[in-house]
CSV table of C-alpha atoms and ligand atoms in Angstrom, one decimal:
chain,number,residue,atom,x,y,z
N,123,MET,CA,84.3,-171.7,259.7
N,124,LYS,CA,87.4,-171.0,257.6
N,125,ARG,CA,87.1,-168.8,254.6
N,126,TYR,CA,89.6,-169.7,251.7
N,127,LEU,CA,90.3,-167.7,248.6
N,128,VAL,CA,92.1,-169.9,246.0
N,129,THR,CA,93.4,-168.4,242.8
N,130,GLY,CA,94.0,-170.5,239.7
N,131,GLY,CA,91.7,-173.1,241.1
N,132,SER,CA,90.5,-174.3,237.7
N,133,GLY,CA,94.0,-175.4,236.6
N,134,PHE,CA,95.8,-178.6,237.3
N,135,ILE,CA,97.1,-178.4,240.9
N,136,GLY,CA,94.5,-175.7,242.0
N,137,SER,CA,91.6,-177.9,241.1
N,138,ARG,CA,93.1,-180.9,243.1
N,139,PHE,CA,93.5,-178.5,246.0
N,140,VAL,CA,89.9,-177.3,245.9
N,141,HIS,CA,88.8,-181.0,246.0
N,142,HIS,CA,91.2,-181.6,248.8
N,143,ILE,CA,89.9,-178.8,251.0
N,144,LEU,CA,86.2,-179.4,250.3
N,145,GLY,CA,86.7,-183.2,250.8
N,146,LYS,CA,88.5,-182.9,254.1
N,147,TYR,CA,86.8,-180.0,255.9
N,148,ASN,CA,83.0,-179.5,256.3
N,149,ASP,CA,83.1,-176.1,257.9
N,150,VAL,CA,84.7,-174.0,255.1
N,151,SER,CA,83.8,-171.6,252.4
N,152,LEU,CA,86.0,-171.5,249.3
N,153,ILE,CA,86.2,-168.8,246.6
N,154,ASN,CA,88.0,-169.8,243.4
N,155,VAL,CA,89.2,-166.8,241.3
N,156,ASP,CA,90.3,-168.0,237.9
N,157,LYS,CA,90.6,-166.2,234.5
N,158,LEU,CA,90.2,-169.5,232.6
N,159,THR,CA,93.1,-169.1,230.3
N,160,TYR,CA,93.8,-172.0,227.9
N,161,ALA,CA,95.1,-173.9,231.1
N,162,GLY,CA,91.9,-173.4,233.2
N,163,ASN,CA,89.1,-175.9,232.7
N,164,GLN,CA,85.7,-175.8,234.3
N,165,GLU,CA,85.4,-179.5,233.8
N,166,ASN,CA,88.0,-179.9,236.6
N,167,LEU,CA,85.5,-178.5,239.2
N,168,LYS,CA,82.2,-179.6,237.6
N,169,ASP,CA,81.5,-182.0,240.6
N,170,VAL,CA,81.7,-179.2,243.2
N,171,SER,CA,80.0,-176.4,241.2
N,172,ASP,CA,76.7,-177.0,243.1
N,173,ASP,CA,78.4,-177.2,246.5
N,174,ASP,CA,77.0,-174.4,248.7
N,175,ARG,CA,80.5,-173.9,250.3
N,176,TYR,CA,82.1,-173.2,246.8
N,177,ARG,CA,81.9,-170.1,244.6
N,178,PHE,CA,83.6,-169.4,241.3
N,179,TYR,CA,84.6,-166.0,239.9
N,180,ARG,CA,85.9,-165.8,236.4
N,181,ASP,CA,88.3,-163.0,236.9
N,182,ASP,CA,91.9,-161.9,236.3
N,183,ILE,CA,94.1,-161.5,239.5
N,184,CYS,CA,95.7,-158.5,237.8
N,185,ASP,CA,92.3,-156.7,237.9
N,186,LYS,CA,92.7,-154.5,241.0
N,187,LYS,CA,89.1,-153.3,241.1
N,188,ARG,CA,87.7,-156.8,240.9
N,189,MET,CA,90.1,-158.2,243.4
N,190,ALA,CA,89.2,-155.3,245.8
N,191,GLU,CA,85.5,-156.2,245.4
N,192,ILE,CA,86.0,-159.9,245.9
N,193,PHE,CA,88.2,-159.5,249.0
N,194,SER,CA,85.9,-156.9,250.6
N,195,GLU,CA,82.8,-159.1,249.9
N,196,HIS,CA,84.3,-162.4,251.2
N,197,LYS,CA,86.9,-161.3,253.7
N,198,PRO,CA,89.1,-164.4,253.1
N,199,GLU,CA,91.2,-165.7,256.0
N,200,ILE,CA,93.4,-167.9,253.9
N,201,VAL,CA,94.6,-167.0,250.5
N,202,VAL,CA,96.4,-169.6,248.3
N,203,ASN,CA,97.9,-168.2,245.1
N,204,PHE,CA,98.2,-170.9,242.4
N,205,ALA,CA,97.2,-168.6,239.5
N,206,ALA,CA,100.1,-168.3,237.1
N,207,GLU,CA,101.3,-168.8,233.6
N,208,SER,CA,103.1,-172.1,234.2
N,209,HIS,CA,104.7,-173.6,231.1
N,210,VAL,CA,108.4,-172.9,230.5
N,211,ASP,CA,108.3,-173.4,226.7
N,212,ARG,CA,105.5,-170.8,226.3
N,213,SER,CA,107.5,-168.4,228.5
N,214,ILE,CA,110.4,-168.7,226.0
N,215,GLY,CA,108.1,-167.8,223.0
N,216,ALA,CA,105.9,-165.2,224.8
N,217,PRO,CA,107.2,-164.0,228.2
N,218,GLU,CA,104.9,-161.0,228.7
N,219,ASP,CA,101.9,-162.8,230.2
N,220,PHE,CA,104.2,-164.5,232.7
N,221,ILE,CA,105.5,-161.2,234.0
N,222,GLN,CA,102.0,-159.8,234.1
N,223,THR,CA,100.2,-162.6,235.9
N,224,ASP,CA,103.0,-164.2,237.9
N,225,VAL,CA,104.5,-161.0,239.2
N,226,PHE,CA,101.9,-158.2,238.9
N,227,GLY,CA,99.0,-160.5,239.7
N,228,THR,CA,100.8,-161.6,242.9
N,229,PHE,CA,101.3,-158.0,243.8
N,230,VAL,CA,97.6,-157.2,243.5
N,231,LEU,CA,96.7,-160.2,245.7
N,232,LEU,CA,99.4,-159.2,248.3
N,233,GLU,CA,98.0,-155.6,248.5
N,234,GLU,CA,94.4,-156.8,249.0
N,235,SER,CA,95.6,-159.4,251.6
N,236,LYS,CA,97.4,-156.6,253.5
N,237,LYS,CA,94.4,-154.3,253.4
N,238,ASN,CA,92.0,-157.1,254.5
N,239,ASP,CA,94.3,-158.6,257.3
N,240,VAL,CA,94.3,-162.1,256.0
N,241,GLU,CA,95.6,-164.8,258.4
N,242,ARG,CA,97.7,-166.7,255.9
N,243,PHE,CA,99.0,-165.9,252.4
N,244,ILE,CA,100.4,-169.0,250.7
N,245,GLN,CA,102.5,-168.3,247.7
N,246,ILE,CA,102.8,-171.4,245.5
N,247,SER,CA,106.3,-171.1,244.2
N,248,THR,CA,108.5,-173.7,242.5
N,249,ASP,CA,111.8,-175.5,242.7
N,250,GLU,CA,112.7,-173.8,239.4
N,251,VAL,CA,113.5,-170.6,241.3
N,252,TYR,CA,116.8,-172.2,242.4
N,253,GLY,CA,117.9,-173.0,238.9
N,254,SER,CA,119.9,-176.1,238.0
N,255,THR,CA,122.2,-178.2,240.2
N,256,LEU,CA,124.6,-181.0,239.4
N,257,GLY,CA,125.7,-181.2,243.0
N,258,GLU,CA,123.9,-181.0,246.4
N,259,PRO,CA,120.1,-180.6,246.4
N,260,PHE,CA,119.0,-177.0,247.1
N,261,GLY,CA,117.9,-176.0,250.6
N,262,GLU,CA,115.6,-173.1,251.3
N,263,THR,CA,118.3,-170.6,252.0
N,264,ASP,CA,120.3,-171.3,248.8
N,265,PRO,CA,120.6,-168.5,246.3
N,266,LEU,CA,118.0,-168.2,243.6
N,267,MET,CA,119.3,-168.4,240.0
N,268,PRO,CA,116.2,-168.9,237.7
N,269,SER,CA,117.0,-169.5,234.1
N,270,SER,CA,113.7,-169.1,232.1
N,271,PRO,CA,111.2,-166.2,231.9
N,272,TYR,CA,108.8,-168.5,233.7
N,273,SER,CA,111.1,-169.3,236.6
N,274,ALA,CA,112.4,-165.7,236.8
N,275,SER,CA,108.8,-164.4,237.0
N,276,LYS,CA,108.0,-167.0,239.8
N,277,THR,CA,111.2,-165.8,241.6
N,278,GLY,CA,109.9,-162.2,241.4
N,279,ALA,CA,106.6,-163.3,242.9
N,280,ASP,CA,108.3,-165.5,245.6
N,281,ARG,CA,110.5,-162.6,246.8
N,282,LEU,CA,107.8,-160.0,246.5
N,283,ALA,CA,105.6,-162.2,248.8
N,284,TYR,CA,108.4,-162.4,251.3
N,285,SER,CA,108.9,-158.6,251.2
N,286,TYR,CA,105.2,-158.3,252.4
N,287,PHE,CA,106.1,-160.4,255.4
N,288,LYS,CA,109.3,-158.6,256.2
N,289,THR,CA,108.0,-155.0,255.5
N,290,TYR,CA,104.3,-155.2,256.4
N,291,ASP,CA,104.1,-158.3,258.7
N,292,LEU,CA,101.7,-160.0,256.3
N,293,PRO,CA,101.7,-163.7,257.4
N,294,VAL,CA,103.1,-165.0,254.1
N,295,ILE,CA,104.4,-168.6,253.7
N,296,ILE,CA,106.1,-169.8,250.5
N,297,SER,CA,106.1,-173.3,249.2
N,298,ARG,CA,108.6,-174.4,246.5
N,299,ALA,CA,107.4,-177.7,245.0
N,300,SER,CA,109.1,-179.9,242.5
N,301,ASN,CA,107.5,-181.1,239.2
N,302,ASN,CA,103.9,-182.2,239.8
N,303,TYR,CA,102.2,-185.1,237.9
N,304,GLY,CA,98.7,-186.6,238.1
N,305,SER,CA,95.3,-186.4,236.5
N,306,HIS,CA,93.9,-183.2,234.9
N,307,GLN,CA,97.3,-181.8,233.8
N,308,TYR,CA,97.1,-179.9,230.5
N,309,PRO,CA,98.7,-182.0,227.8
N,310,GLU,CA,101.6,-179.7,227.0
N,311,LYS,CA,103.8,-180.7,230.0
N,312,LEU,CA,106.0,-183.8,229.7
N,313,ILE,CA,104.0,-186.5,231.4
N,314,PRO,CA,100.4,-185.8,230.1
N,315,LEU,CA,101.8,-184.9,226.6
N,316,PHE,CA,103.7,-188.2,226.4
N,317,ILE,CA,100.9,-190.3,227.8
N,318,THR,CA,98.2,-188.9,225.5
N,319,ASN,CA,100.5,-189.1,222.5
N,320,ALA,CA,101.5,-192.7,223.3
N,321,ILE,CA,97.8,-193.7,223.7
N,322,ASP,CA,97.3,-192.5,220.1
N,323,ASP,CA,100.6,-193.9,218.7
N,324,LYS,CA,101.9,-190.4,218.1
N,325,GLN,CA,105.6,-189.4,218.5
N,326,LEU,CA,107.0,-188.3,221.8
N,327,PRO,CA,109.3,-185.2,221.3
N,328,LEU,CA,112.2,-185.7,223.8
N,329,TYR,CA,114.4,-182.6,224.1
N,330,GLY,CA,118.2,-182.8,223.7
N,331,ASP,CA,119.7,-186.0,225.0
N,332,GLY,CA,116.7,-186.8,227.3
N,333,LEU,CA,119.0,-186.9,230.4
N,334,ASN,CA,117.6,-183.9,232.2
N,335,VAL,CA,116.5,-184.7,235.7
N,336,ARG,CA,113.3,-183.7,237.5
N,337,ASP,CA,112.0,-184.7,240.9
N,338,TRP,CA,108.4,-185.9,240.5
N,339,LEU,CA,105.7,-185.1,243.1
N,340,TYR,CA,102.1,-186.5,242.8
N,341,ALA,CA,99.8,-183.5,242.8
N,342,ASP,CA,97.5,-184.8,245.6
N,343,ASP,CA,100.7,-185.1,247.8
N,344,HIS,CA,101.5,-181.4,246.9
N,345,CYS,CA,97.9,-180.4,248.0
N,346,SER,CA,98.2,-182.3,251.3
N,347,ALA,CA,101.6,-180.5,251.8
N,348,ILE,CA,100.0,-177.1,251.2
N,349,ASP,CA,97.2,-177.9,253.6
N,350,PHE,CA,99.8,-179.0,256.2
N,351,ILE,CA,101.8,-175.8,255.7
N,352,ILE,CA,98.7,-173.7,256.2
N,353,SER,CA,98.2,-175.2,259.7
N,354,ASN,CA,101.8,-175.9,260.7
N,355,GLY,CA,104.1,-173.6,258.7
N,356,VAL,CA,105.6,-170.5,260.2
N,357,PRO,CA,105.0,-167.1,258.6
N,358,GLY,CA,108.0,-165.7,256.7
N,359,GLU,CA,109.3,-169.2,256.1
N,360,VAL,CA,109.9,-171.1,252.8
N,361,TYR,CA,109.3,-174.8,252.6
N,362,ASN,CA,110.6,-177.1,249.8
N,363,VAL,CA,108.1,-179.8,248.8
N,364,GLY,CA,109.7,-182.7,246.9
N,365,GLY,CA,108.5,-186.1,245.7
N,366,GLY,CA,111.8,-187.9,246.3
N,367,ASN,CA,111.7,-189.2,242.7
N,368,GLU,CA,114.6,-187.9,240.7
N,369,LEU,CA,114.4,-189.4,237.3
N,370,THR,CA,115.7,-188.6,233.8
N,371,ASN,CA,113.2,-187.7,231.1
N,372,ILE,CA,114.2,-190.9,229.3
N,373,MET,CA,113.3,-193.0,232.4
N,374,ILE,CA,109.9,-191.2,232.5
N,375,THR,CA,109.3,-191.9,228.8
N,376,ASP,CA,110.2,-195.6,229.2
N,377,ARG,CA,107.8,-195.9,232.1
N,378,ILE,CA,105.0,-194.3,230.0
N,379,LEU,CA,105.7,-196.6,227.1
N,380,GLU,CA,105.7,-199.6,229.4
N,381,LEU,CA,102.4,-198.6,231.1
N,382,THR,CA,100.7,-197.8,227.7
N,383,GLY,CA,102.2,-200.9,226.1
N,384,LYS,CA,103.7,-198.9,223.3
N,385,SER,CA,107.1,-199.2,221.4
N,386,LYS,CA,110.2,-197.1,222.0
N,387,GLU,CA,110.1,-196.3,218.3
N,388,LEU,CA,107.6,-193.5,219.2
N,389,ILE,CA,110.5,-191.5,220.8
N,390,LYS,CA,111.6,-188.6,218.6
N,391,PHE,CA,114.7,-186.8,219.8
N,392,VAL,CA,114.3,-183.1,219.0
N,393,ASP,CA,116.3,-179.9,219.4
N,394,ASP,CA,116.9,-179.0,223.0
N,395,ARG,CA,114.9,-176.3,224.8
N,396,PRO,CA,116.9,-173.0,225.0
N,397,GLY,CA,118.4,-172.5,228.5
N,398,HIS,CA,117.2,-176.0,229.5
N,399,ASP,CA,117.9,-176.6,233.2
N,400,ARG,CA,119.8,-179.9,233.6
N,401,ARG,CA,118.6,-181.0,237.0
N,402,TYR,CA,116.3,-179.8,239.7
N,403,ALA,CA,116.8,-181.3,243.2
N,404,LEU,CA,115.4,-180.3,246.6
N,405,ASP,CA,116.6,-180.9,250.1
N,406,THR,CA,113.2,-181.5,251.9
N,407,ALA,CA,114.5,-182.0,255.4
N,408,LYS,CA,112.8,-178.8,256.7
N,409,LEU,CA,109.3,-179.9,255.9
N,410,SER,CA,110.0,-183.5,256.9
N,411,ALA,CA,111.2,-182.3,260.4
N,412,LEU,CA,107.9,-180.3,260.7
N,413,GLY,CA,106.0,-183.6,260.1
N,414,TRP,CA,105.1,-183.9,256.4
N,415,ASP,CA,106.4,-186.4,253.8
N,416,PRO,CA,104.9,-187.5,250.5
N,417,ALA,CA,102.6,-190.5,250.7
N,418,ILE,CA,102.2,-191.7,247.1
N,419,ASP,CA,105.1,-193.7,245.7
N,420,PHE,CA,106.1,-193.1,242.0
N,421,LYS,CA,105.0,-196.5,240.8
N,422,THR,CA,101.5,-196.1,242.2
N,423,GLY,CA,101.2,-192.5,241.1
N,424,MET,CA,102.2,-193.2,237.5
N,425,GLU,CA,99.8,-196.1,237.2
N,426,LYS,CA,96.9,-194.0,238.5
N,427,THR,CA,97.9,-191.2,236.2
N,428,VAL,CA,98.2,-193.3,233.0
N,429,ASN,CA,94.9,-195.0,233.8
N,430,TRP,CA,93.2,-191.7,234.3
N,431,TYR,CA,94.3,-190.4,230.8
N,432,ILE,CA,93.2,-193.8,229.3
N,433,ASP,CA,89.8,-193.5,230.9
N,434,ASN,CA,89.3,-189.8,230.3
N,435,ARG,CA,89.9,-189.2,226.6
N,436,SER,CA,86.9,-186.8,226.6
N,437,TRP,CA,88.8,-184.5,228.9
N,438,TRP,CA,92.0,-184.2,226.9
N,439,GLU,CA,91.0,-184.9,223.3
N,440,PRO,CA,89.3,-181.5,222.7
N,441,LEU,CA,92.3,-179.7,224.1
N,442,LYS,CA,94.5,-181.2,221.3
N,443,SER,CA,93.2,-179.1,218.4
N,444,GLY,CA,93.8,-175.9,216.4
N,445,GLU,CA,96.9,-173.9,217.4
N,446,TYR,CA,98.0,-176.8,219.7
N,447,LEU,CA,98.4,-179.1,216.6
N,448,GLU,CA,100.1,-176.3,214.6
N,449,TYR,CA,102.7,-175.9,217.4
N,450,TYR,CA,103.8,-179.5,217.3
N,451,LYS,CA,103.8,-179.7,213.5
N,452,ASN,CA,105.8,-176.4,213.1
N,453,ASN,CA,108.3,-176.9,215.9
N,454,TYR,CA,108.9,-180.7,215.9
N,455,GLY,CA,107.4,-181.9,212.7
N,456,ILE,CA,105.0,-184.1,214.6
N,457,GLU,CA,101.5,-184.8,213.4
N,458,LEU,CA,99.1,-185.3,216.3
I,226,NAD,P1,98.1,-174.5,235.3
I,226,NAD,O1,98.7,-173.8,234.2
I,226,NAD,O2,97.5,-175.9,235.1
I,226,NAD,O3,96.9,-173.6,236.0
I,226,NAD,C1,97.1,-172.2,236.2
I,226,NAD,C2,95.7,-171.7,236.4
I,226,NAD,O4,95.8,-170.3,236.7
I,226,NAD,C3,94.7,-171.9,235.3
I,226,NAD,O5,93.4,-172.3,235.8
I,226,NAD,C4,94.6,-170.5,234.7
I,226,NAD,O6,93.3,-170.2,234.1
I,226,NAD,C5,94.8,-169.6,235.9
I,226,NAD,N1,95.3,-168.2,235.6
I,226,NAD,C6,96.3,-167.9,234.8
I,226,NAD,N2,96.4,-166.6,234.7
I,226,NAD,C7,95.5,-166.1,235.5
I,226,NAD,C8,95.1,-164.7,235.9
I,226,NAD,N3,95.8,-163.7,235.4
I,226,NAD,N4,94.1,-164.6,236.8
I,226,NAD,C9,93.4,-165.6,237.3
I,226,NAD,N5,93.7,-166.9,236.9
I,226,NAD,C10,94.7,-167.1,236.1
I,226,NAD,O7,99.2,-174.5,236.4
I,226,NAD,P2,99.6,-175.7,237.5
I,226,NAD,O8,100.5,-176.6,237.0
I,226,NAD,O9,98.3,-176.1,238.2
I,226,NAD,O10,100.4,-174.7,238.6
I,226,NAD,C11,99.7,-174.0,239.6
I,226,NAD,C12,100.8,-173.3,240.4
I,226,NAD,O11,101.7,-174.2,240.9
I,226,NAD,C13,101.6,-172.2,239.6
I,226,NAD,O12,101.7,-171.1,240.4
I,226,NAD,C14,102.9,-172.9,239.3
I,226,NAD,O13,103.9,-172.0,239.2
I,226,NAD,C15,103.0,-173.8,240.6
I,226,NAD,N6,103.9,-175.0,240.5
I,226,NAD,C16,103.6,-175.9,239.5
I,226,NAD,C17,104.3,-177.0,239.4
I,226,NAD,C18,104.0,-178.0,238.3
I,226,NAD,O14,104.8,-179.0,238.1
I,226,NAD,N7,102.9,-177.9,237.6
I,226,NAD,C19,105.4,-177.3,240.3
I,226,NAD,C20,105.6,-176.3,241.3
I,226,NAD,C21,104.9,-175.2,241.4
I,227,TYD,P1,107.9,-179.8,231.7
I,227,TYD,O1,106.9,-180.8,231.9
I,227,TYD,O2,107.7,-178.7,230.7
I,227,TYD,O3,108.3,-179.2,233.1
I,227,TYD,P2,109.6,-178.2,233.5
I,227,TYD,O4,110.3,-177.8,232.3
I,227,TYD,O5,108.8,-177.0,234.1
I,227,TYD,O6,110.4,-179.0,234.4
I,227,TYD,O7,109.2,-180.6,231.3
I,227,TYD,C1,109.8,-181.6,232.1
I,227,TYD,C2,111.1,-182.1,231.4
I,227,TYD,O8,110.7,-182.7,230.2
I,227,TYD,C3,112.0,-180.9,231.0
I,227,TYD,O9,113.4,-181.4,231.2
I,227,TYD,C4,111.8,-180.7,229.6
I,227,TYD,C5,111.4,-182.1,229.1
I,227,TYD,N1,110.4,-182.1,228.0
I,227,TYD,C6,110.7,-182.9,226.8
I,227,TYD,O10,111.7,-183.5,226.7
I,227,TYD,N2,109.7,-182.9,225.8
I,227,TYD,C7,108.6,-182.2,225.9
I,227,TYD,O11,107.8,-182.2,224.9
I,227,TYD,C8,108.3,-181.5,227.1
I,227,TYD,C9,107.0,-180.7,227.2
I,227,TYD,C10,109.2,-181.4,228.1
């Protein structure tokens, strides 16, 4: 039996990963440690809450005492660290939580993993650590030039995790994935915000000229890549995980309007994000050579995603209230 400890398992990608592991393997136990910030949602794991193999702890990864207790009680073999503050725009307005959770929280988990001799520590990093490129896609050994407090914090965590491999022989593996999309993503990121706004005939705030480029990866593909890396990755190594779908934000917006049957008049060009990275692009040859490639094409992934938000209004509607509404009104003059 394999013992997993997943952090941030109640968020967007973490919850897909918990489903992936419990769906694929019978002989496992899985602990989910999640603080349930605004981005964590118990609805995401409601269907596994009674599963004997699963246990949830509402805790903060920065809490050294609690992490020590949880590690010593469960002796995890595989630690997968998803827990993070994850939204670039929030990191621009209020960076402190990013530094605390993304860097210090990772440090606490690394320390406990070292003390408890875990077999694998998977640090879920991001393509944003490389910064922007208008030229060649970034490979794993390219310099890191993060531009936002979010990506800088993630870079700190990424390199701190590596230092525990190099200095203490902790079997750390780092994955750097591109932008994820899919069901259960909090409606502040581009795709779920625009889908849910379009469903309700609300405006879509497109930053700057709308020509920034991201490489879109279906979240279930990201989870299968992490699972693959746990079994096949080499400790101390970094693996880029891309979707192979580089698209401008305008192209994404057009696709959402097409799939929801709404007019381009909903698009509202707004002020650009400060420090906005122009393009993220990954060279994914290393993971491909090891034997993993994404399985879900963008057309299918987007259709599934839009249909999920259409069918699951009860999941996202309650999230669009209070301070959330104030934010869009005050910053972009948009009434949601
Ligand atoms: P998310 O914001 O949806 O979820 C983050 C989860 O972490 C939430 O459940 C939240 O409650 C929890 N959390 C936050 N602070 C915590 C703390 N101090 N202690 C315990 N739990 C805490 O994020 P996501 O989009 O699912 O991203 C998950 C991970 O993947 C992050 O590390 C992110 O940097 C990385 N990543 C995300 C993307 C993407 O496009 N979303 C791409 C590449 C990498
Ligand atoms: P986002 O989903 O926040 O991911 P990230 O910034 O981490 O890549 O944004 C994706 C792209 O969409 C990015 O170029 C910023 C842009 N964007 C908008 O134009 N409008 C929006 O309301 C949001 C949230 C993002």
